[in-house]
Amino acid sequence: MKTAIITGASSGMGRIFAKEIYKRYKNIEEIWVIARREEELFSLKEEMEKKSVYVLPLDLTKDEDLNRYKEALEERKPDVCILVNSAGYGKTGSFEEVGYEHNRGMVKLNCQALTDVTYLTLPYVRNGGQIIQLASSAGFLPQPDFAVYAASKSYVLSLSRALKYELADRNISVTAVCPGPVDTAFFDQVESCVQDKKPQGTKKMKQMKLLIMAKPDKVVKKALKDARKGKEKSVYGPMVQLFDFLAKVVPHSIILKIIA
């Protein structure tokens, strides 16, 4: 069956990707939705009753769950038209304040799980298919008090750009989606891990981000449009596009001093 696979589908951008693909891609016969929260996935399935929806409640940071995903691929042999890697999370605060578990968790989910899912799915992606990887404008350059998250998204951006060229002979497009702040529950959870002593810059940074907050459906629609066009990067909004430009032409040492 012609299939779309979406990770992080229980909420936020992943859930919206699933809904938009459901509405806009008539050729897609089955949608796989993957996340940890099974109840949310089944509620999403109820909203997409006109298509076959395969629910996979998995924690992609666990080897046993990745094996379950691999087995599902081998058993069902989907004809993958679209893969959306949307699972991810972030925490602000200094490297030490964020702590061992969150720093490690961001790398495992944002980098390792995304790499694993891409690798396992790739043999099933049809010629002319699309791979959409959720990066972030945070990945354009290093960011103090957001160090590991920004580095993890820089990894996603770099990997996506390289894969685009490796997969050109199969006509598979790979698009890194690099939004700024998006109005989802994810943004509410991106907060300092130190409740009694937040970094001074955290409040100012959050106020600035609120000014350029994007609607998630608009970010997703642009991402799908850019993926169809085969673009290597999807950047929504003039302010984020300006940030992307500045990150290319202004020395990062200068930008980092301004951020600090």
Tab-separated table of C-alpha atoms in Angstrom:
chain	number	residue	atom	x	y	z
A	1	MET	CA	0.000	0.000	0.000
A	2	LYS	CA	1.143	3.546	-0.674
A	3	THR	CA	2.127	4.677	2.793
A	4	ALA	CA	3.088	7.727	4.829
A	5	ILE	CA	4.989	7.209	8.093
A	6	ILE	CA	5.050	9.916	10.760
A	7	THR	CA	6.981	9.787	14.042
A	8	GLY	CA	6.065	12.033	16.957
A	9	ALA	CA	2.484	11.827	15.709
A	10	SER	CA	0.709	12.014	19.071
A	11	SER	CA	0.978	15.815	19.346
A	12	GLY	CA	2.472	19.008	17.965
A	13	MET	CA	3.950	19.152	14.483
A	14	GLY	CA	3.837	15.393	13.988
A	15	ARG	CA	0.093	15.239	14.591
A	16	ILE	CA	-0.487	18.129	12.176
A	17	PHE	CA	1.696	16.459	9.530
A	18	ALA	CA	-0.473	13.354	9.828
A	19	LYS	CA	-3.687	15.350	9.446
A	20	GLU	CA	-2.408	17.396	6.495
A	21	ILE	CA	-1.156	14.319	4.665
A	22	TYR	CA	-4.503	12.652	5.346
A	23	LYS	CA	-6.373	15.617	3.845
A	24	ARG	CA	-4.099	16.494	0.930
A	25	TYR	CA	-2.596	13.261	-0.409
A	26	LYS	CA	-5.356	11.241	-2.038
A	27	ASN	CA	-2.871	8.661	-3.313
A	28	ILE	CA	-1.792	7.728	0.219
A	29	GLU	CA	-3.674	4.569	1.212
A	30	GLU	CA	-2.258	3.975	4.676
A	31	ILE	CA	-0.742	6.210	7.361
A	32	TRP	CA	1.545	4.877	10.071
A	33	VAL	CA	1.487	6.983	13.233
A	34	ILE	CA	4.274	6.464	15.761
A	35	ALA	CA	4.718	7.900	19.258
A	36	ARG	CA	4.854	6.780	22.882
A	37	ARG	CA	1.311	7.823	23.846
A	38	GLU	CA	-0.981	5.098	22.538
A	39	GLU	CA	-4.221	6.806	23.601
A	40	GLU	CA	-3.385	9.939	21.620
A	41	LEU	CA	-2.522	7.872	18.547
A	42	PHE	CA	-5.876	6.087	18.643
A	43	SER	CA	-7.699	9.412	19.003
A	44	LEU	CA	-5.824	10.572	15.895
A	45	LYS	CA	-6.845	7.381	14.099
A	46	GLU	CA	-10.507	8.171	14.845
A	47	GLU	CA	-10.065	11.560	13.139
A	48	MET	CA	-8.704	9.863	9.992
A	49	GLU	CA	-11.337	7.173	9.571
A	50	LYS	CA	-11.430	7.390	5.750
A	51	LYS	CA	-7.944	5.900	5.416
A	52	SER	CA	-6.212	2.899	6.884
A	53	VAL	CA	-4.239	4.050	9.928
A	54	TYR	CA	-1.651	1.782	11.542
A	55	VAL	CA	-0.930	2.704	15.160
A	56	LEU	CA	2.553	1.961	16.482
A	57	PRO	CA	3.008	3.023	20.132
A	58	LEU	CA	6.808	3.022	20.342
A	59	ASP	CA	9.578	4.726	22.273
A	60	LEU	CA	12.130	5.160	19.518
A	61	THR	CA	14.985	5.599	21.989
A	62	LYS	CA	14.616	1.938	23.041
A	63	ASP	CA	16.236	-0.843	21.039
A	64	GLU	CA	13.348	-3.235	21.611
A	65	ASP	CA	10.859	-0.726	20.170
A	66	LEU	CA	13.082	-0.051	17.159
A	67	ASN	CA	13.134	-3.811	16.587
A	68	ARG	CA	9.332	-3.799	16.676
A	69	TYR	CA	9.361	-1.084	14.023
A	70	LYS	CA	11.821	-3.085	11.901
A	71	GLU	CA	9.625	-6.170	12.205
A	72	ALA	CA	6.535	-4.179	11.182
A	73	LEU	CA	8.359	-2.983	8.053
A	74	GLU	CA	9.474	-6.500	7.171
A	75	GLU	CA	5.993	-7.926	7.709
A	76	ARG	CA	3.908	-5.267	5.970
A	77	LYS	CA	6.445	-4.159	3.323
A	78	PRO	CA	4.947	-0.678	2.870
A	79	ASP	CA	5.405	1.315	-0.307
A	80	VAL	CA	6.594	4.457	1.497
A	81	CYS	CA	5.792	7.691	-0.317
A	82	ILE	CA	6.477	10.021	2.623
A	83	LEU	CA	8.517	9.623	5.798
A	84	VAL	CA	8.241	12.401	8.386
A	85	ASN	CA	10.653	12.268	11.318
A	86	SER	CA	8.976	14.640	13.762
A	87	ALA	CA	9.818	13.081	17.136
A	88	GLY	CA	12.041	15.294	19.266
A	89	TYR	CA	12.302	17.478	22.353
A	90	GLY	CA	14.415	20.228	23.879
A	91	LYS	CA	15.326	21.838	27.209
A	92	THR	CA	16.924	25.218	27.875
A	93	GLY	CA	19.505	26.093	30.482
A	94	SER	CA	23.260	25.782	30.625
A	95	PHE	CA	24.791	22.439	29.705
A	96	GLU	CA	25.343	21.620	33.385
A	97	GLU	CA	21.910	22.834	34.500
A	98	VAL	CA	20.060	20.765	31.916
A	99	GLY	CA	21.794	17.717	33.330
A	100	TYR	CA	22.893	14.282	32.241
A	101	GLU	CA	19.513	12.667	31.545
A	102	HIS	CA	18.054	15.479	29.409
A	103	ASN	CA	21.279	16.086	27.489
A	104	ARG	CA	21.548	12.398	26.739
A	105	GLY	CA	17.830	12.130	25.977
A	106	MET	CA	17.926	14.924	23.391
A	107	VAL	CA	20.804	13.265	21.538
A	108	LYS	CA	19.120	9.857	21.654
A	109	LEU	CA	15.756	11.074	20.334
A	110	ASN	CA	16.686	14.015	18.099
A	111	CYS	CA	19.740	12.370	16.503
A	112	GLN	CA	20.004	8.645	17.091
A	113	ALA	CA	16.323	7.716	16.780
A	114	LEU	CA	15.905	9.892	13.679
A	115	THR	CA	18.954	8.237	12.104
A	116	ASP	CA	17.726	4.749	12.992
A	117	VAL	CA	14.213	5.306	11.636
A	118	THR	CA	15.561	6.826	8.429
A	119	TYR	CA	17.972	3.939	7.895
A	120	LEU	CA	15.389	1.229	8.612
A	121	THR	CA	12.738	2.866	6.411
A	122	LEU	CA	14.935	3.756	3.442
A	123	PRO	CA	14.763	0.341	1.692
A	124	TYR	CA	10.981	0.761	1.542
A	125	VAL	CA	10.928	4.354	0.247
A	126	ARG	CA	9.846	4.371	-3.382
A	127	ASN	CA	11.709	6.169	-6.141
A	128	GLY	CA	10.306	9.684	-6.133
A	129	GLY	CA	9.441	9.507	-2.430
A	130	GLN	CA	9.904	12.246	0.135
A	131	ILE	CA	11.765	12.268	3.448
A	132	ILE	CA	10.976	15.183	5.748
A	133	GLN	CA	13.232	15.677	8.771
A	134	LEU	CA	12.250	18.074	11.564
A	135	ALA	CA	15.292	20.200	12.273
A	136	SER	CA	15.070	23.744	13.653
A	137	SER	CA	16.394	27.247	13.137
A	138	ALA	CA	18.283	26.512	16.372
A	139	GLY	CA	20.486	24.315	14.218
A	140	PHE	CA	21.785	27.240	12.160
A	141	LEU	CA	24.493	28.010	14.731
A	142	PRO	CA	25.559	27.168	18.310
A	143	GLN	CA	23.269	28.577	20.990
A	144	PRO	CA	24.279	29.155	24.632
A	145	ASP	CA	21.652	27.893	27.104
A	146	PHE	CA	20.298	25.693	24.296
A	147	ALA	CA	23.569	23.932	23.516
A	148	VAL	CA	22.640	20.280	23.075
A	149	TYR	CA	19.288	20.930	21.408
A	150	ALA	CA	20.845	23.317	18.873
A	151	ALA	CA	23.685	20.862	18.228
A	152	SER	CA	21.219	17.999	17.737
A	153	LYS	CA	19.251	19.995	15.174
A	154	SER	CA	22.455	21.015	13.405
A	155	TYR	CA	23.094	17.286	13.061
A	156	VAL	CA	19.647	16.758	11.529
A	157	LEU	CA	20.203	19.599	9.072
A	158	SER	CA	23.634	18.319	8.026
A	159	LEU	CA	22.465	14.717	7.677
A	160	SER	CA	19.452	15.754	5.611
A	161	ARG	CA	21.497	17.843	3.197
A	162	ALA	CA	23.982	15.015	2.654
A	163	LEU	CA	21.242	12.404	2.139
A	164	LYS	CA	19.589	14.586	-0.478
A	165	TYR	CA	22.641	14.164	-2.705
A	166	GLU	CA	23.177	10.495	-1.890
A	167	LEU	CA	19.579	9.658	-2.828
A	168	ALA	CA	19.383	11.812	-5.959
A	169	ASP	CA	19.731	8.785	-8.235
A	170	ARG	CA	16.542	7.361	-6.695
A	171	ASN	CA	14.797	10.733	-7.055
A	172	ILE	CA	14.080	10.765	-3.316
A	173	SER	CA	13.845	14.286	-1.939
A	174	VAL	CA	15.123	14.998	1.568
A	175	THR	CA	13.924	18.214	3.185
A	176	ALA	CA	15.040	19.594	6.535
A	177	VAL	CA	12.293	21.669	8.129
A	178	CYS	CA	13.835	24.536	10.119
A	179	PRO	CA	11.123	26.514	11.900
A	180	GLY	CA	11.617	29.123	14.543
A	181	PRO	CA	9.304	29.042	17.590
A	182	VAL	CA	6.036	27.250	16.787
A	183	ASP	CA	2.842	27.527	18.795
A	184	THR	CA	2.634	23.935	20.055
A	185	ALA	CA	2.889	22.142	23.381
A	186	PHE	CA	6.534	21.514	22.495
A	187	PHE	CA	7.325	25.196	23.010
A	188	ASP	CA	5.664	25.163	26.419
A	189	GLN	CA	7.945	22.297	27.435
A	190	VAL	CA	11.118	24.001	26.187
A	191	GLU	CA	11.926	25.684	29.448
A	192	SER	CA	14.773	25.928	31.897
A	193	CYS	CA	15.442	22.800	33.903
A	194	VAL	CA	16.371	25.006	36.858
A	195	GLN	CA	13.114	26.231	38.390
A	196	ASP	CA	14.549	28.305	41.226
A	197	LYS	CA	17.289	30.028	39.214
A	198	LYS	CA	16.524	30.456	35.554
A	199	PRO	CA	19.285	31.901	33.370
A	200	GLN	CA	18.873	35.657	32.945
A	201	GLY	CA	18.642	35.346	29.175
A	202	THR	CA	15.889	32.714	29.246
A	203	LYS	CA	13.033	35.145	29.978
A	204	LYS	CA	14.223	37.674	27.391
A	205	MET	CA	14.704	34.952	24.805
A	206	LYS	CA	11.191	33.608	25.438
A	207	GLN	CA	9.703	37.102	25.058
A	208	MET	CA	11.516	37.545	21.743
A	209	LYS	CA	10.351	34.146	20.519
A	210	LEU	CA	6.742	34.995	21.354
A	211	LEU	CA	6.963	37.893	18.889
A	212	ILE	CA	7.813	35.578	15.981
A	213	MET	CA	5.748	32.558	17.042
A	214	ALA	CA	4.422	30.693	13.989
A	215	LYS	CA	1.199	28.762	13.560
A	216	PRO	CA	2.072	25.061	13.225
A	217	ASP	CA	-0.336	24.356	10.368
A	218	LYS	CA	1.319	27.039	8.248
A	219	VAL	CA	4.779	25.637	8.956
A	220	VAL	CA	3.596	22.136	8.021
A	221	LYS	CA	1.857	23.253	4.814
A	222	LYS	CA	4.999	25.061	3.666
A	223	ALA	CA	7.135	22.052	4.570
A	224	LEU	CA	4.983	19.721	2.487
A	225	LYS	CA	5.023	22.178	-0.411
A	226	ASP	CA	8.817	22.561	-0.225
A	227	ALA	CA	9.258	18.780	-0.040
A	228	ARG	CA	7.174	18.327	-3.195
A	229	LYS	CA	9.466	20.840	-4.899
A	230	GLY	CA	12.514	18.892	-3.749
A	231	LYS	CA	13.949	21.691	-1.621
A	232	GLU	CA	16.691	20.733	0.809
A	233	LYS	CA	15.472	23.156	3.471
A	234	SER	CA	12.106	24.607	4.472
A	235	VAL	CA	12.252	27.861	6.444
A	236	TYR	CA	8.974	29.552	7.378
A	237	GLY	CA	8.604	33.282	8.023
A	238	PRO	CA	10.664	36.350	7.114
A	239	MET	CA	12.338	36.689	10.526
A	240	VAL	CA	13.564	33.103	10.520
A	241	GLN	CA	14.673	33.455	6.900
A	242	LEU	CA	16.640	36.549	7.931
A	243	PHE	CA	18.201	34.591	10.799
A	244	ASP	CA	19.168	31.856	8.329
A	245	PHE	CA	20.839	34.452	6.091
A	246	LEU	CA	22.695	36.130	8.967
A	247	ALA	CA	23.938	32.773	10.232
A	248	LYS	CA	25.567	32.250	6.837
A	249	VAL	CA	27.236	35.636	6.407
A	250	VAL	CA	27.967	36.960	9.914
A	251	PRO	CA	30.756	35.260	11.912
A	252	HIS	CA	29.202	33.049	14.553
A	253	SER	CA	31.480	34.525	17.219
A	254	ILE	CA	29.748	37.893	16.760
A	255	ILE	CA	26.249	36.423	16.860
A	256	LEU	CA	27.113	34.390	19.955
A	257	LYS	CA	28.303	37.522	21.765
A	258	ILE	CA	25.000	39.217	20.947
A	259	ILE	CA	23.017	36.209	22.194
A	260	ALA	CA	25.100	36.020	25.363
